[in-house]
PDB file of C-alpha atoms in Angstrom:
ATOM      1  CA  UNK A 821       0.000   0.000   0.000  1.00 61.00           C
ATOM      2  CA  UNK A 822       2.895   2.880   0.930  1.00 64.00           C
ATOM      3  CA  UNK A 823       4.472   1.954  -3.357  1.00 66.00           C
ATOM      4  CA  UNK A 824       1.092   3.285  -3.924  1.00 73.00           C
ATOM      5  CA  UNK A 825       0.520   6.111  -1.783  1.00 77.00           C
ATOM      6  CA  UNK A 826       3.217   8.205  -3.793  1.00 77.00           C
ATOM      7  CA  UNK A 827       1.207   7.850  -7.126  1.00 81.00           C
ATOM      8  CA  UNK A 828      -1.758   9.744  -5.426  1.00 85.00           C
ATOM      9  CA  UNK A 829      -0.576  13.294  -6.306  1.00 88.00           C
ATOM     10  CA  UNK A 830       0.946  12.858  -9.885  1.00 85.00           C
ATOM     11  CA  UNK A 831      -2.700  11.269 -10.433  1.00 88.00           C
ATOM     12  CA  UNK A 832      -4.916  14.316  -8.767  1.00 90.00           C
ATOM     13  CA  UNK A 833      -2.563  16.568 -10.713  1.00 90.00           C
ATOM     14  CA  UNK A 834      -3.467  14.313 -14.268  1.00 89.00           C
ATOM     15  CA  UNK A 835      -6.991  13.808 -13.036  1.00 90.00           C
ATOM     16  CA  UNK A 836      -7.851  17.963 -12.407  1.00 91.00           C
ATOM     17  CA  UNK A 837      -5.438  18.463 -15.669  1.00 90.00           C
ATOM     18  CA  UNK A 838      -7.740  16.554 -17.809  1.00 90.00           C
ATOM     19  CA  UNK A 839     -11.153  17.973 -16.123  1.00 90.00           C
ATOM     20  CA  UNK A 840      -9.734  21.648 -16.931  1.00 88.00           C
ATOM     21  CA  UNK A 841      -9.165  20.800 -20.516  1.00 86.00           C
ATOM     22  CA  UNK A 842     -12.426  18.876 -21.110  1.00 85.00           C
ATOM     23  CA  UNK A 843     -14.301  21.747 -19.455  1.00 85.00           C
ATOM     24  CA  UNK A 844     -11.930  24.406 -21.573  1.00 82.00           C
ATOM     25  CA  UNK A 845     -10.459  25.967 -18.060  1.00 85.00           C
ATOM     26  CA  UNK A 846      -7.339  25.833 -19.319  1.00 82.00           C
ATOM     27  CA  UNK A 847      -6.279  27.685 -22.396  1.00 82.00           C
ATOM     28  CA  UNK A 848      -4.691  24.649 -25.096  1.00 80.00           C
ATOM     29  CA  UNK A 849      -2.302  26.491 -26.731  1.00 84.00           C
ATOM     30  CA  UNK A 850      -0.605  27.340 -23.106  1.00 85.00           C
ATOM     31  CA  UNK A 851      -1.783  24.047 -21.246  1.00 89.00           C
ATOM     32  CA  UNK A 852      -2.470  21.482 -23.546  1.00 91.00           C
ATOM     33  CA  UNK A 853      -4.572  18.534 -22.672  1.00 90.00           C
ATOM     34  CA  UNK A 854      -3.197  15.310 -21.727  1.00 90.00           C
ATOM     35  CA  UNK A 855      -4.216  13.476 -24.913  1.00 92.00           C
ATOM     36  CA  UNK A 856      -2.422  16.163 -27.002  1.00 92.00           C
ATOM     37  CA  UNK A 857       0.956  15.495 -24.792  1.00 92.00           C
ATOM     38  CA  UNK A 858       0.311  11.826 -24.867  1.00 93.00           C
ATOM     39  CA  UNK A 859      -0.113  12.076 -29.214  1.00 94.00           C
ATOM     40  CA  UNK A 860       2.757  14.242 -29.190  1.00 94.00           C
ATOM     41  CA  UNK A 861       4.902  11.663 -26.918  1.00 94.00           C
ATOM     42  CA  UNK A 862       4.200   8.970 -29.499  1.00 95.00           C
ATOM     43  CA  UNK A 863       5.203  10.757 -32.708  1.00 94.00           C
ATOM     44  CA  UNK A 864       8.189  11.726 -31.278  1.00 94.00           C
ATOM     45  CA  UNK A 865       9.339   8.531 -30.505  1.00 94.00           C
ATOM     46  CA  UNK A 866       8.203   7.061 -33.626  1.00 94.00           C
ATOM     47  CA  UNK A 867      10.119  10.177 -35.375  1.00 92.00           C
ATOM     48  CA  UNK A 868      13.458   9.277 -33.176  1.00 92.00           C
ATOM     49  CA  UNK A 869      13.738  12.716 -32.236  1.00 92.00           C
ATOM     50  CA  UNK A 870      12.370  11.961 -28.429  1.00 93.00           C
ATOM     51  CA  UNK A 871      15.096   8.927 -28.338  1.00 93.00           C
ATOM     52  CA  UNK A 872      17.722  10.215 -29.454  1.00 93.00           C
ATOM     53  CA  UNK A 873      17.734  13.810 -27.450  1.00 92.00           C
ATOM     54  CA  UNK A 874      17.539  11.644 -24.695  1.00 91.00           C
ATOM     55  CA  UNK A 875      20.236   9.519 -25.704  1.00 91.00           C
ATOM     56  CA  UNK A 876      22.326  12.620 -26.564  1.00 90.00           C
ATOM     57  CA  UNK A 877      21.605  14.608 -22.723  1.00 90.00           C
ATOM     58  CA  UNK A 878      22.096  10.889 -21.249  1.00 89.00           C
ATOM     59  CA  UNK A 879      25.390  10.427 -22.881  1.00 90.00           C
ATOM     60  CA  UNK A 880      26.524  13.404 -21.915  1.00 89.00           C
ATOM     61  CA  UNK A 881      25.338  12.879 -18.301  1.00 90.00           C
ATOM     62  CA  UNK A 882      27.284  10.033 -17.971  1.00 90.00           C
ATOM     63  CA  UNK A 883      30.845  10.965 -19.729  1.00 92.00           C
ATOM     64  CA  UNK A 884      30.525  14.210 -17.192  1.00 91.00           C
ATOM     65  CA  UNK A 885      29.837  12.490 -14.082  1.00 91.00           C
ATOM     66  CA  UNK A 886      32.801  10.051 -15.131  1.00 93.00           C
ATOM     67  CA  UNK A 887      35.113  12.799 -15.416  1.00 94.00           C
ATOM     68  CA  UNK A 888      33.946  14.326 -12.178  1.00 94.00           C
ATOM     69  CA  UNK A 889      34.071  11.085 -10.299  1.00 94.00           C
ATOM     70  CA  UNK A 890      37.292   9.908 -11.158  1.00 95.00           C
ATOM     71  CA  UNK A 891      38.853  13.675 -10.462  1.00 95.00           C
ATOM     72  CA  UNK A 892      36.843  14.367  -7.208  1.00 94.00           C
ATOM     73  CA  UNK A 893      37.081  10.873  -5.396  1.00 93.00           C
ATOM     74  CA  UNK A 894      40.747  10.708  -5.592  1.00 93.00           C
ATOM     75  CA  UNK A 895      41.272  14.477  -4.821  1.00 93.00           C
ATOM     76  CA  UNK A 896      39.271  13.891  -1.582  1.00 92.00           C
ATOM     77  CA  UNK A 897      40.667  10.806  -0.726  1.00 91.00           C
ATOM     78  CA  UNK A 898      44.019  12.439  -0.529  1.00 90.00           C
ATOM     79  CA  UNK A 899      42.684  15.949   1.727  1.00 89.00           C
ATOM     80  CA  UNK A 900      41.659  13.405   3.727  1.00 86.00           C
ATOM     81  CA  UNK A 901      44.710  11.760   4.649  1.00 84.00           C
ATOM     82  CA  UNK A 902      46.917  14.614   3.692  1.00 85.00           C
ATOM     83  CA  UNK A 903      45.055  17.747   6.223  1.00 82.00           C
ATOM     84  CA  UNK A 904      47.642  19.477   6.464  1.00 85.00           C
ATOM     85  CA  UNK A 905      46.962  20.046   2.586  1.00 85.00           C
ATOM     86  CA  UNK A 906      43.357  21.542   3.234  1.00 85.00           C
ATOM     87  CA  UNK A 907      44.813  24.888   4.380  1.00 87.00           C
ATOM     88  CA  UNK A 908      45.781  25.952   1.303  1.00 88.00           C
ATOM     89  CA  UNK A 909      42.821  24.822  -1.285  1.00 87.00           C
ATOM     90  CA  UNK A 910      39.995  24.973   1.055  1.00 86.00           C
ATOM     91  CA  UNK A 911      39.936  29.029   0.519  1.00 88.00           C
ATOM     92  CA  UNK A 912      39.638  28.590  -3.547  1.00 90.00           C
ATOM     93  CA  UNK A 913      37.196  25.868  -3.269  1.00 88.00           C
ATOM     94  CA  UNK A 914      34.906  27.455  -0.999  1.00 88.00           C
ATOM     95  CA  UNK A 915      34.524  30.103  -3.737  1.00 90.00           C
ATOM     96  CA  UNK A 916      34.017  28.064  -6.212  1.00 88.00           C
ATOM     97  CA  UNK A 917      31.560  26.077  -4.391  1.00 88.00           C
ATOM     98  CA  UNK A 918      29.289  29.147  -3.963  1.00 88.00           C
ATOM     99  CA  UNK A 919      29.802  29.977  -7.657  1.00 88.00           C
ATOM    100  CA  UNK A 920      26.825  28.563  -9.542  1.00 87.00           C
ATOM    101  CA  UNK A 921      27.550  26.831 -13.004  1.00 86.00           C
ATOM    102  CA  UNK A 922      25.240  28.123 -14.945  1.00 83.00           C
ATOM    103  CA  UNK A 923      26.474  31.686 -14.336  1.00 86.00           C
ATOM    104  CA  UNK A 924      29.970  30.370 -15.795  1.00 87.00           C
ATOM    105  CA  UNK A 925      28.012  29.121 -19.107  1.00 84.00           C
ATOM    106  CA  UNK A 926      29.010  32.579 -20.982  1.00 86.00           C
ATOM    107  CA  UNK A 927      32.508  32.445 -20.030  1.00 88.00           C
ATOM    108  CA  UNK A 928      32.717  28.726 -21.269  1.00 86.00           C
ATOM    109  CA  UNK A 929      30.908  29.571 -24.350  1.00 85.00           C
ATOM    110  CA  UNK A 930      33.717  32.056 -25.483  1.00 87.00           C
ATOM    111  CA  UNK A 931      36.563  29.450 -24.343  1.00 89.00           C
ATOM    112  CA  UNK A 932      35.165  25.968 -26.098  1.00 85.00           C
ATOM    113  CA  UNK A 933      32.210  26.978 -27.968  1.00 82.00           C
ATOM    114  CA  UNK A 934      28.589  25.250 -27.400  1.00 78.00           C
ATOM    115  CA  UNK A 935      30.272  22.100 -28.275  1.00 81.00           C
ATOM    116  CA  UNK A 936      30.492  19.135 -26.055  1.00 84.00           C
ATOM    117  CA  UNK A 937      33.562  20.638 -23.887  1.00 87.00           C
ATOM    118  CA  UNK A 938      31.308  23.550 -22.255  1.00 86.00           C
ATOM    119  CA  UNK A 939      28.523  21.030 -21.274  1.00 87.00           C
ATOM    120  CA  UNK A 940      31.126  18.958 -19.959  1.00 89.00           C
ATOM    121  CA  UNK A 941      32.388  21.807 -18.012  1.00 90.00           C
ATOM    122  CA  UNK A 942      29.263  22.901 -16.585  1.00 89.00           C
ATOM    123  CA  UNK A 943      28.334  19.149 -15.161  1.00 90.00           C
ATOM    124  CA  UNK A 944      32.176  19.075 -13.955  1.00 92.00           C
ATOM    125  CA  UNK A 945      31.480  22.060 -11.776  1.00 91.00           C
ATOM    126  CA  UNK A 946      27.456  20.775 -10.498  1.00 91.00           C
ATOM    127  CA  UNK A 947      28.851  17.690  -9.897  1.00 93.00           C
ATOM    128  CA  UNK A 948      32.442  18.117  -8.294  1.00 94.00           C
ATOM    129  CA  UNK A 949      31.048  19.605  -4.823  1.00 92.00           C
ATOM    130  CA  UNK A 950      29.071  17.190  -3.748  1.00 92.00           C
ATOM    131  CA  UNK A 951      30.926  14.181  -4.361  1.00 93.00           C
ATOM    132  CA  UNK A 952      34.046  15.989  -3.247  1.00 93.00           C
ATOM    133  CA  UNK A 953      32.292  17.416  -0.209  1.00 91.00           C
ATOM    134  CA  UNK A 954      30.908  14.057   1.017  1.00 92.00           C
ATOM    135  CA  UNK A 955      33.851  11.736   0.189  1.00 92.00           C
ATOM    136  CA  UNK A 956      36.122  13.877   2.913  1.00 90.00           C
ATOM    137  CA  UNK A 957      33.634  13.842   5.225  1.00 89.00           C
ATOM    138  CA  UNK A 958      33.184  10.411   4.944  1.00 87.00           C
ATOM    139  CA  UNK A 959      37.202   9.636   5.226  1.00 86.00           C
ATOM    140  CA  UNK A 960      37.985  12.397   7.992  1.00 84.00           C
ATOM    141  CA  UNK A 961      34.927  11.395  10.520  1.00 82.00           C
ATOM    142  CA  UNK A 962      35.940   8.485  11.534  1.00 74.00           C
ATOM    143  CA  UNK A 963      36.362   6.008  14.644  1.00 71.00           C
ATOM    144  CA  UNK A 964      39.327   7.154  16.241  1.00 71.00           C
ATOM    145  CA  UNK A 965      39.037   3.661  18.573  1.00 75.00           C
ATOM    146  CA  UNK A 966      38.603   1.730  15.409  1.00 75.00           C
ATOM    147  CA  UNK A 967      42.154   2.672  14.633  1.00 70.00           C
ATOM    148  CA  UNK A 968      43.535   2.622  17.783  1.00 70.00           C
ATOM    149  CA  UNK A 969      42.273  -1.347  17.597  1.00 73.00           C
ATOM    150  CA  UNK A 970      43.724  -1.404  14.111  1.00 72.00           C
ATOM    151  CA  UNK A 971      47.446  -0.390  15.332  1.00 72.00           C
ATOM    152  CA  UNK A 972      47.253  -3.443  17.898  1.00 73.00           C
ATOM    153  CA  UNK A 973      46.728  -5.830  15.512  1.00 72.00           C
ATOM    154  CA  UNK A 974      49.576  -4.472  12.895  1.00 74.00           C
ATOM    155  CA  UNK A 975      47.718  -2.782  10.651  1.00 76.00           C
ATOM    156  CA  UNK A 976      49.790  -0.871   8.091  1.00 75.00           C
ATOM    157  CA  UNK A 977      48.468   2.259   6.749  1.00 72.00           C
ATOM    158  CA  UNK A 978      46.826   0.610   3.548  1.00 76.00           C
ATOM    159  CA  UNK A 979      44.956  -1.613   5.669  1.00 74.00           C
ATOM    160  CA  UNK A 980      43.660   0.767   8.104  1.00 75.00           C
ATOM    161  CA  UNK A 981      42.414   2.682   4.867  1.00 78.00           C
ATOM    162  CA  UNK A 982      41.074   0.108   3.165  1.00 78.00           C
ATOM    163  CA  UNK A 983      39.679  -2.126   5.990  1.00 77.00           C
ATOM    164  CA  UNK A 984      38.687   1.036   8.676  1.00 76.00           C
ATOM    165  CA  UNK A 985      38.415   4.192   6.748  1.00 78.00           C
ATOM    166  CA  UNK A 986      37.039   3.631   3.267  1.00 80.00           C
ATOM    167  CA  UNK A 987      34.312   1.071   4.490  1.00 81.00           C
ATOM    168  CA  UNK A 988      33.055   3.987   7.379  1.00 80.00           C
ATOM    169  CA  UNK A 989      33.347   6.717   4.969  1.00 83.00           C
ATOM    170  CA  UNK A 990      30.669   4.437   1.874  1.00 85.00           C
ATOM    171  CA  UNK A 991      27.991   5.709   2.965  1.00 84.00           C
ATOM    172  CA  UNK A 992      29.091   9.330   2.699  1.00 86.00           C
ATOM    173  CA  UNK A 993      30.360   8.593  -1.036  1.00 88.00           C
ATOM    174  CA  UNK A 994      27.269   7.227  -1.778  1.00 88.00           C
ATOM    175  CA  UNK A 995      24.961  10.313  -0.749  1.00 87.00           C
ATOM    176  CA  UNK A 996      27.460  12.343  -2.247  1.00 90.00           C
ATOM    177  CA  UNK A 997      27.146  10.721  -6.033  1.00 90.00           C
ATOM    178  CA  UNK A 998      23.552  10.418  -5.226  1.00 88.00           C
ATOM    179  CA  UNK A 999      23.080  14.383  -5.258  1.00 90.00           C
ATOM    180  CA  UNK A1000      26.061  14.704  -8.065  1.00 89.00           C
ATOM    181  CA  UNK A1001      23.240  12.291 -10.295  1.00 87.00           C
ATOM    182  CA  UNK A1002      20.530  14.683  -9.710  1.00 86.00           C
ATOM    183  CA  UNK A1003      22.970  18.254  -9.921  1.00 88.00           C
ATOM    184  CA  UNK A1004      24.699  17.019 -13.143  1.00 87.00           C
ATOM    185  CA  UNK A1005      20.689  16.325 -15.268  1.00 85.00           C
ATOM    186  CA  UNK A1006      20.017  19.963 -13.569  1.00 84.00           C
ATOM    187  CA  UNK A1007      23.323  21.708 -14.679  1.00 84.00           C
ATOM    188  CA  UNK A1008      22.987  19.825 -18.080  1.00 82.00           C
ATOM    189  CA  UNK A1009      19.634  21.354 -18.904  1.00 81.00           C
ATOM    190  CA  UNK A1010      20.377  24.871 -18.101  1.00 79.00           C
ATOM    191  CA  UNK A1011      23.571  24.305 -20.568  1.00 80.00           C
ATOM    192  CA  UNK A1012      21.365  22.997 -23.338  1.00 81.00           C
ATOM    193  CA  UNK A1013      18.646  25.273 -22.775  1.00 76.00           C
ATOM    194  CA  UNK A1014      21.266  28.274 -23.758  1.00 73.00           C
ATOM    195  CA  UNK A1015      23.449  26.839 -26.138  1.00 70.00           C
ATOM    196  CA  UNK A1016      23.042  23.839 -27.991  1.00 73.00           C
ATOM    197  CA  UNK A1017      22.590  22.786 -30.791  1.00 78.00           C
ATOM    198  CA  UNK A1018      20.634  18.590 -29.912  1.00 83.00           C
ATOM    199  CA  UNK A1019      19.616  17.086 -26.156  1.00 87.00           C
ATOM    200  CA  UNK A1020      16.715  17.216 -24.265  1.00 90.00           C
ATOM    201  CA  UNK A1021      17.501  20.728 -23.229  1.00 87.00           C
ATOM    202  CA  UNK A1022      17.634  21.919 -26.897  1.00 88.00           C
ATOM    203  CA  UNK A1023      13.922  20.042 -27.722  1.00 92.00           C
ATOM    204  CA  UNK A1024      12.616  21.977 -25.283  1.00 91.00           C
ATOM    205  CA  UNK A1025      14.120  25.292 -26.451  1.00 89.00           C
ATOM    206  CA  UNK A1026      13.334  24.841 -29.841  1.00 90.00           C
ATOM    207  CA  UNK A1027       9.956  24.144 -29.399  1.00 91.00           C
ATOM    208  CA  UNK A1028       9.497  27.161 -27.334  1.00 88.00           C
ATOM    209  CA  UNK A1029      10.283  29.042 -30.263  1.00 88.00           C
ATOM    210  CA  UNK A1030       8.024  26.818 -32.491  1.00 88.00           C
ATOM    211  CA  UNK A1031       5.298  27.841 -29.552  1.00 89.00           C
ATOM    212  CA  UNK A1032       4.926  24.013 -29.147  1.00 92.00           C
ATOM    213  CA  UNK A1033       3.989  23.460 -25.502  1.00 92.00           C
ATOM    214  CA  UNK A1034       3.249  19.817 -25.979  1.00 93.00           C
ATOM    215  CA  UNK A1035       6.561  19.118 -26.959  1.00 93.00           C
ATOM    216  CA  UNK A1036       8.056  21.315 -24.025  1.00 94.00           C
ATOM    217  CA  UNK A1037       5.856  19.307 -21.615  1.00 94.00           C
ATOM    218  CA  UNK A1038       6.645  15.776 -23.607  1.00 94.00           C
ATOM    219  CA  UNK A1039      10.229  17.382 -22.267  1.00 93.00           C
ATOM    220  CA  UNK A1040       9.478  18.153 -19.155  1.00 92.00           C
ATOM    221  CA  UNK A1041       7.926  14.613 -18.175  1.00 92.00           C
ATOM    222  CA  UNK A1042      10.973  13.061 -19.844  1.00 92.00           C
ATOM    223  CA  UNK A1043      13.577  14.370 -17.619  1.00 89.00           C
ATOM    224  CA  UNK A1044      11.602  14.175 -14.457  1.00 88.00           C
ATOM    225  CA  UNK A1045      11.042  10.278 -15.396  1.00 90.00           C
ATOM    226  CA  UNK A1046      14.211   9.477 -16.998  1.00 88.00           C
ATOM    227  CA  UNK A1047      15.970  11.355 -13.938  1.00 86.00           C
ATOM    228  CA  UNK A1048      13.874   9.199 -11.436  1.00 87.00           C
ATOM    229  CA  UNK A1049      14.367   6.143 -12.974  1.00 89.00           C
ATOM    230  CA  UNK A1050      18.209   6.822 -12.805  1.00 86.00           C
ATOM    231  CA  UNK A1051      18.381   7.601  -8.885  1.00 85.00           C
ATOM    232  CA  UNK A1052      15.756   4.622  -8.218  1.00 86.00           C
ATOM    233  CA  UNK A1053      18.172   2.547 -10.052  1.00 86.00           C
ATOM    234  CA  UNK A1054      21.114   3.524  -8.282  1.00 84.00           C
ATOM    235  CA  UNK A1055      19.587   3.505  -4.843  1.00 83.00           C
ATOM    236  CA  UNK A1056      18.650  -0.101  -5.243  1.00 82.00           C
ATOM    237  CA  UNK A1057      22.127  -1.328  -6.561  1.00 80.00           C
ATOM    238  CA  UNK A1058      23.641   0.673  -3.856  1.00 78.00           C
ATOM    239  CA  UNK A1059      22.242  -0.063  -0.931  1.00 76.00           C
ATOM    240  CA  UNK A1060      22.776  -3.593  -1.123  1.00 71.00           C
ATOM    241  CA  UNK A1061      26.758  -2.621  -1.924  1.00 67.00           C
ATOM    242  CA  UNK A1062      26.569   0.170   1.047  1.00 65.00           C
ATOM    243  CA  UNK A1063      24.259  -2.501   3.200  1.00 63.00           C
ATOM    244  CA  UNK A1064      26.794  -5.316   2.796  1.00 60.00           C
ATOM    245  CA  UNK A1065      30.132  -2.481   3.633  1.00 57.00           C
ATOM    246  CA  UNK A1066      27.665  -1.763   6.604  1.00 51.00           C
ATOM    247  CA  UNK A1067      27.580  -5.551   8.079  1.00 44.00           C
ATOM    248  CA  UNK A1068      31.560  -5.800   7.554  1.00 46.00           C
ATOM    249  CA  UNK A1069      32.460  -2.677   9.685  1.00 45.00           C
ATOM    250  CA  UNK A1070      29.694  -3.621  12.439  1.00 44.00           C
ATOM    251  CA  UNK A1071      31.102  -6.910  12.951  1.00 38.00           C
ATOM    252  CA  UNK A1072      34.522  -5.928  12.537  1.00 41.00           C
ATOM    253  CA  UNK A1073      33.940  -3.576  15.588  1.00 42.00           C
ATOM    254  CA  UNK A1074      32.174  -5.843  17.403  1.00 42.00           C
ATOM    255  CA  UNK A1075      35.886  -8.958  17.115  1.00 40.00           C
ATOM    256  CA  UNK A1076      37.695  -5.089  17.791  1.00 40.00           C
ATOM    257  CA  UNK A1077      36.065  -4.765  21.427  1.00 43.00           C
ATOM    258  CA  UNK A1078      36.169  -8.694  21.720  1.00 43.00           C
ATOM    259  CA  UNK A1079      39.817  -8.491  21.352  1.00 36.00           C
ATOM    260  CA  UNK A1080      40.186  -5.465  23.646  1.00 36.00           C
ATOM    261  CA  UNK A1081      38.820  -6.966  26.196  1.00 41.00           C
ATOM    262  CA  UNK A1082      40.889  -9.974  25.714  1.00 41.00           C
ATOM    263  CA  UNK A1083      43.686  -8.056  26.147  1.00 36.00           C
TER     264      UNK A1083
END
């Protein structure tokens, strides 16, 4: 009954959506009815077009987000370890950090162009924060016993990381590329919206100018779904990875106070 109880309001919305347009409350060529948007939806994807701007913003989703993860993670991992580092970058990246990306879309636009680079760019910059953020938070905020335990048994430095730190810090990393997901489809839109030239983003613009609200809506509905579908999807492969990190560290600290006490 609760999987059901968050269809409820998306269905009032659809339900008083397609009562205002039978009864003509709402003006078609600014809100058009549900049966247009649904018509609209299927010639679309029977055109391609629909597919393949998704497949384009997807794309460029992903390569972004790989960039960004595989700059970020590392660079955090290494603050982490290395504070005495975090004195000297923390000033820049707190400005940057409070510097929106889509207000850096004109600069990028005279450096690279509206090609691929400057949408790139922009979901570097959404993304980077919080995955950085969460990642050093995760890997400084940990159990100062747990280590203490760790040096009794031998631990070397690698294993205290690997077998202490990184498996406390998961759940942090997680959240963090959880809200990079949903930043990088927001950043990407405003980039597409202004200059592009194919992606969702650009659909949406250019049937603005067509004064096509079906297709902006057919849009609309497509990132909202596609976007869900993409955190629901990594939510359930994740917490099963972050569930099983979970077990190891809890039992691990429970054979750590065992062996304390032994001793």
């Amino acid at each position: 009954m609760k999987k059901f109880k968050g269809l409820l309001i998306p269905l009032v919305i659809i339900f008083i959506w397609c009562i205002g347009s039978k009864l003509h409350i709402f003006n078609d060529y600014i809100i058009p009815s549900p049966l247009t948007v649904f018509n609209t939806t299927l010639e679309l994807i029977k055109s391609g077009i629909l597919i393949k701007s998704l497949g384009v913003s997807f794309s460029r989703v992903f390569i972004g987000f790989f960039i960004t993860f595989v700059i970020a993670f590392p660079m955090a991992i290494i603050l982490g370890m290395k504070k005495e580092l975090l004195p000297y970058l923390e000033p820049f990246l707190e400005f940057m950090r409070h510097v929106p990306p889509i207000a850096v879309i004109p600069m990028l636009i005279l450096w690279f162009g509206i090609g691929e680079t400057s949408k790139l760019a922009v979901i570097f910059l959404a993304t980077f924060f919080p995955i950085f953020s969460n990642t050093l938070n995760g890997v400084t905020n940990y159990d100062e016993k747990l280590l203490e335990v760790g040096e009794i048994f031998g631990f070397t430095s690698t294993d205290k990381f690997f077998r202490i730190i990184l498996p406390q810090a998961i759940p942090s990393v997680m959240t963090g590329v959880q809200l990079g997901l949903g930043y990088s489809w927001r950043a990407l839109m405003g980039a597409e919206l202004i200059a592009a030239s194919s992606g969702i983003g650009y659909m949406i613009m250019d049937a603005e100018q067509l004064s096509r609200p079906d297709i902006i809506l057919v849009g609309i509905f497509s990132i909202g779904i596609l976007g869900y579908l993409v955190d629901y999807i990594f939510i359930k492969i994740t917490s099963k990875f972050v569930h099983s990190y979970g077990r190891e560290v809890d039992y691990g600290r429970a054979e750590n106070k065992k062996a304390v006490q032994e001793l």
